[in-house]
Short mmCIF file of C-alpha atoms in Angstrom, two decimals:
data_model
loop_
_atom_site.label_atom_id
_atom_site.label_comp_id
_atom_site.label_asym_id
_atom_site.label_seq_id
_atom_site.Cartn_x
_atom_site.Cartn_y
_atom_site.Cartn_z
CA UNK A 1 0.00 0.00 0.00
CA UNK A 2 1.52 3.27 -1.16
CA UNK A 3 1.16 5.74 1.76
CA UNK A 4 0.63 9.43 0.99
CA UNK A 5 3.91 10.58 3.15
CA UNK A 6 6.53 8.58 0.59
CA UNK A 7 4.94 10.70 -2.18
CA UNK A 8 5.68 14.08 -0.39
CA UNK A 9 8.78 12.60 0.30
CA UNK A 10 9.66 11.93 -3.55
CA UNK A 11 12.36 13.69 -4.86
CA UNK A 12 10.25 14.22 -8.60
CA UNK A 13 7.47 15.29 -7.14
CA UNK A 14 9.38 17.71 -4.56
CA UNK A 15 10.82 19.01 -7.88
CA UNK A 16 7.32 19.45 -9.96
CA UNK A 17 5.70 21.55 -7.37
CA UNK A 18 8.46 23.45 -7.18
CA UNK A 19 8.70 24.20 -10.50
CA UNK A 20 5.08 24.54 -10.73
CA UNK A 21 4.86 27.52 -8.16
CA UNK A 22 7.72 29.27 -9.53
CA UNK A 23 5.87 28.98 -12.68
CA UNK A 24 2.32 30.65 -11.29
CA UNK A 25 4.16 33.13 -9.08
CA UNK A 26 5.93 34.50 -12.53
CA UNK A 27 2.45 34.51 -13.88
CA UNK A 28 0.39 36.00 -10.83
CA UNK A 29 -1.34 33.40 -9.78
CA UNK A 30 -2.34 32.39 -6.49
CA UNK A 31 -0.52 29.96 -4.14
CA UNK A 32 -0.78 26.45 -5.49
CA UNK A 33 2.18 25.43 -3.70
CA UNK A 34 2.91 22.55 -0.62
CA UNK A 35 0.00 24.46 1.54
CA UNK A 36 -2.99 24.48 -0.86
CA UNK A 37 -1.90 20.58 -1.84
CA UNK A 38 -1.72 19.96 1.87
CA UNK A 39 -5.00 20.90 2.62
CA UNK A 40 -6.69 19.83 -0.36
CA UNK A 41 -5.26 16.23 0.28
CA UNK A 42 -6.60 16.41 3.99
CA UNK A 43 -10.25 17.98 2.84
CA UNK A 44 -10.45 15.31 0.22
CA UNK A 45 -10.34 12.25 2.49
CA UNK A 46 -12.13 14.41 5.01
CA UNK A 47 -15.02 14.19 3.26
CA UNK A 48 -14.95 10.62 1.87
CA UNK A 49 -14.17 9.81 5.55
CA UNK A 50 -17.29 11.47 7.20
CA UNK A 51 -19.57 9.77 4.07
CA UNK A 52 -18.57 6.52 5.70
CA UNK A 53 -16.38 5.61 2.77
CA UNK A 54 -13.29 2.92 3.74
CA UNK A 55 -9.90 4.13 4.00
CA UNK A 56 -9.18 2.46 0.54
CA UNK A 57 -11.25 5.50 -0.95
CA UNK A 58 -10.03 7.66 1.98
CA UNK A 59 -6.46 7.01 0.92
CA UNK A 60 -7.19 8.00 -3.21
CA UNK A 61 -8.85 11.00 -2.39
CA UNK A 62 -5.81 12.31 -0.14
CA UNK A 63 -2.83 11.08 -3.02
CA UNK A 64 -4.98 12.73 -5.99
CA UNK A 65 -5.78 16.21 -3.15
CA UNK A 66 -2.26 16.31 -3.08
CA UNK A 67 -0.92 15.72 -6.77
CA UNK A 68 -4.13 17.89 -8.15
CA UNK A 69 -2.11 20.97 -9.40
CA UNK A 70 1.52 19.57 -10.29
CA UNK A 71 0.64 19.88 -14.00
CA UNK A 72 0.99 23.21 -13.53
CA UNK A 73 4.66 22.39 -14.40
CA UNK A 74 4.06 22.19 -17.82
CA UNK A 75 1.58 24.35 -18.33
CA UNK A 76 -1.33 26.73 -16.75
CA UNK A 77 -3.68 25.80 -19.96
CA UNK A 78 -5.07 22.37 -19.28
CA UNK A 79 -3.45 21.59 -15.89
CA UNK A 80 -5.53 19.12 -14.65
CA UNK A 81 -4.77 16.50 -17.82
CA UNK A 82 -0.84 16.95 -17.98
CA UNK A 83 -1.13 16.86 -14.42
CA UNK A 84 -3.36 13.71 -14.33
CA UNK A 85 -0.80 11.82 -16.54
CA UNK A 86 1.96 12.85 -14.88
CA UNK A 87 0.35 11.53 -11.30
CA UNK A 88 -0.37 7.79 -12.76
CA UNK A 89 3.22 7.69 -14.31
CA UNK A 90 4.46 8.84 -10.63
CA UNK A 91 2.34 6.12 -8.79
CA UNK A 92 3.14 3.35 -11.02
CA UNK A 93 6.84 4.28 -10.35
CA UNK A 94 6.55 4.16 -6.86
CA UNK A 95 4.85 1.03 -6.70
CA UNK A 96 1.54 1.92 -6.78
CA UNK A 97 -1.29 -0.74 -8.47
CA UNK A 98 -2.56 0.28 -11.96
CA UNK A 99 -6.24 0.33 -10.80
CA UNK A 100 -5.67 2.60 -7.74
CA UNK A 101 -3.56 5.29 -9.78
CA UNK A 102 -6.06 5.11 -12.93
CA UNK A 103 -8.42 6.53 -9.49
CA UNK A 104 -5.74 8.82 -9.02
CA UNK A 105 -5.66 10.01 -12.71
CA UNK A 106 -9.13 10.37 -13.14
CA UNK A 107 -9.78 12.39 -10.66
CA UNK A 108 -7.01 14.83 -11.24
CA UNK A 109 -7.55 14.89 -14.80
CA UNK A 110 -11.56 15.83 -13.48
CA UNK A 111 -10.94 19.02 -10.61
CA UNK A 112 -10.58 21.68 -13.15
CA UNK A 113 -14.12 23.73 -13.72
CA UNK A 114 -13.16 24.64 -16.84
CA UNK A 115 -13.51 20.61 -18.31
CA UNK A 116 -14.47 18.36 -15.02
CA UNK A 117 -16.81 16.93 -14.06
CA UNK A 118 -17.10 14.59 -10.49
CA UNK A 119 -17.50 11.47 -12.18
CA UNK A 120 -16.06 9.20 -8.79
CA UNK A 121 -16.51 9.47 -5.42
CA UNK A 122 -12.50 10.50 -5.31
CA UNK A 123 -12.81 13.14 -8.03
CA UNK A 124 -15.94 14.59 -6.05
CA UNK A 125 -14.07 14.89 -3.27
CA UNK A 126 -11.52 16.48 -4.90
CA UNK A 127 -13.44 19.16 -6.30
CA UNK A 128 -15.32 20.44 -3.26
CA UNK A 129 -11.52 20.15 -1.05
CA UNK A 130 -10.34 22.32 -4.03
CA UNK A 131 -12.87 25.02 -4.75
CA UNK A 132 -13.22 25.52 -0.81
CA UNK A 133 -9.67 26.78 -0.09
CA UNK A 134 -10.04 30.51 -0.19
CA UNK A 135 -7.77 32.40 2.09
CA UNK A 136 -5.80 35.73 2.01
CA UNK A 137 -2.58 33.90 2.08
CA UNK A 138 -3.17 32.26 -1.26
CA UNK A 139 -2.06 36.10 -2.29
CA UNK A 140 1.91 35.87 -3.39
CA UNK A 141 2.06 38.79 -5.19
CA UNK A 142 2.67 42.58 -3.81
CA UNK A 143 -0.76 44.51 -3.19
CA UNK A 144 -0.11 48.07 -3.67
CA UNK A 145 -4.18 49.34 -3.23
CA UNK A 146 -6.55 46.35 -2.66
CA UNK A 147 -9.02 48.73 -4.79
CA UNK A 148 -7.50 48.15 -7.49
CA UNK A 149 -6.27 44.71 -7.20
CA UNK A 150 -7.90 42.07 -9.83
CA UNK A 151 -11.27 40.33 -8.58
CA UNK A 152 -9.13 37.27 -7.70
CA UNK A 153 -6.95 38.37 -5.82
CA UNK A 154 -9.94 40.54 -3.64
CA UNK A 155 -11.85 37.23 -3.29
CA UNK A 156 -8.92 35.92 -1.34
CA UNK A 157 -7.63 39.03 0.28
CA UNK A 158 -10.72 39.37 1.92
CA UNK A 159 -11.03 36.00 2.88
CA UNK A 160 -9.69 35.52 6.52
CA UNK A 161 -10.87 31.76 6.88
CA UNK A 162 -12.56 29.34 4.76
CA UNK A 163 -13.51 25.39 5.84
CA UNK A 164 -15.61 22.74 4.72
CA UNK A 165 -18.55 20.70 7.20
CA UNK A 166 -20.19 17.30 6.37
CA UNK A 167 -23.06 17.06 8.40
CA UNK A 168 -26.42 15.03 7.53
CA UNK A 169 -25.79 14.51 4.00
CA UNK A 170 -25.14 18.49 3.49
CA UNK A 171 -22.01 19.65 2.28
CA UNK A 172 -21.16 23.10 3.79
CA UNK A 173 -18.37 25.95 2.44
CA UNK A 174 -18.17 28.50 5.13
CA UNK A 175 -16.15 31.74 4.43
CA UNK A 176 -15.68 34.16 6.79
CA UNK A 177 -15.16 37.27 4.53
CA UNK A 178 -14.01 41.09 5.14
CA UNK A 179 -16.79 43.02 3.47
CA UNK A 180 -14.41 46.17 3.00
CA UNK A 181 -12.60 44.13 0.61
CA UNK A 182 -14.86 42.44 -1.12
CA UNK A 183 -18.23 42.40 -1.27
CA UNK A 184 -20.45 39.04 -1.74
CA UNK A 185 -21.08 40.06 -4.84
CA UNK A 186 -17.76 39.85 -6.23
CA UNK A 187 -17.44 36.46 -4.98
CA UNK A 188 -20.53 35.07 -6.52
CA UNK A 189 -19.03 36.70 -9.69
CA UNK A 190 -15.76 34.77 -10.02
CA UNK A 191 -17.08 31.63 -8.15
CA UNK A 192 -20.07 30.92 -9.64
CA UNK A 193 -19.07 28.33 -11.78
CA UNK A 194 -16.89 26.24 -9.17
CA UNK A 195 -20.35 26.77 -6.68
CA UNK A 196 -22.15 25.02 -9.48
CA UNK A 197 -19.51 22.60 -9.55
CA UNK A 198 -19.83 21.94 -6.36
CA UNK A 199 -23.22 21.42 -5.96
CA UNK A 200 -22.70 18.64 -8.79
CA UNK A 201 -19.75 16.75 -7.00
CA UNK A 202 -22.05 17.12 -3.52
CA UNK A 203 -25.11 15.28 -5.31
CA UNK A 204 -22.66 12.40 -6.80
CA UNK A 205 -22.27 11.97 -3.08
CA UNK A 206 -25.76 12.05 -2.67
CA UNK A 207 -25.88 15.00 -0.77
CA UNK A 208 -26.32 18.46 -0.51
CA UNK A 209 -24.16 21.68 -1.35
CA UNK A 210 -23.86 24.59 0.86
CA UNK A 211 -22.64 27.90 0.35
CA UNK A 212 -22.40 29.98 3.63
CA UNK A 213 -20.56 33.47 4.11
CA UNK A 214 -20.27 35.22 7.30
CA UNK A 215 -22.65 32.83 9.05
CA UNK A 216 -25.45 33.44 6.35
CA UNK A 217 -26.26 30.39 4.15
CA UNK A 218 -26.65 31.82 0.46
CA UNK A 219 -26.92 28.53 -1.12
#
């Protein structure tokens, strides 16, 4: 069984997220480094854990949380397929079985809005861990005059905590947001389509999506 601490501990992939921050940072994204893969991975089997799935499935969602973005070595434009072969050619390597890192692959290749879909219980995971990490630190880039800064980097500026709840079959994204930064508004403008997303890769788990901000449920 392939444990998710030898893969953090792999040389290649040390090297591929490396590369693939340095890459984002030159191109002002935000933070998709060790962090945002760290808490992705823990989200991810999070959630399959609380649905009562077995630590098999547990285990997948955690190794694809934490490989999710490392196509962003090659490439910004379609991440999540460079970055979904390069994850099953990495778990093969270290030993992994075929039929767990096709999981693996499939789900990365899925956590992009822009082309996924949740289409496993380990890519649905996936999404809602990703989409849900908004926070100010995400922000890498010097901020001159928030009120000018570009919509995504206000969503996470004025984000000062962001977690996810599995309760009763509902699904929760709670953001605790500073209004003077960004209004609700502006998030529902850049997030809409991930918030849809979500609320598909909640109902594969057959349960409900969530949205609330500042203690008020919006979705």
């Amino acid at each position: 069984m392939l444990e998710l601490s030898k893969i953090k501990s792999d040389k290649e992939v040390e090297a591929i997220m490396a590369t693939s921050e340095r890459q984002l940072e030159v191109l002002g994204f935000t933070e998709h480094s060790r962090r945002h893969a760290g808490i992705v991975s823990k989200w991810s089997g999070e959630i399959l854990r609380k649905l009562g799935y077995g630590e098999e499935r547990v285990r997948l969602a955690e190794i694809a949380g934490y490989l999710h973005d490392i196509g962003n070595c090659v490439n910004r434009k379609d991440h999540a397929q460079s970055g979904a072969l390069l994850a099953y050619s990495i778990l093969l390597r270290l030993g992994m079985e075929p039929s767990s890192a096709s999981e693996v692959m499939l789900a990365v290749g899925n956590h992009d809005e822009q082309y996924g879909l949740p289409v496993s219980d380990v890519s649905a995971a996936l999404i809602l861990a990703d989409k849900s990490d908004v926070h100010k630190s995400r922000v890498k880039k010097p901020i001159a005059n928030v009120g000018t800064a570009n919509i995504h980097d206000r969503v996470n500026l004025a984000a000062d905590r962001s977690y996810l709840t599995v309760e009763q079959n509902m699904i929760a994204l709670n953001i605790e947001i500073d209004t003077e930064i960004c209004s609700v508004m502006d998030y529902f403008e850049i997030y809409f389509g991930r918030m849809q997303l979500c609320r598909r890769a909640a109902e594969f788990l057959s349960c409900r999506f969530s949205l609330v901000i500042n203690n008020t449920r919006l979705v």
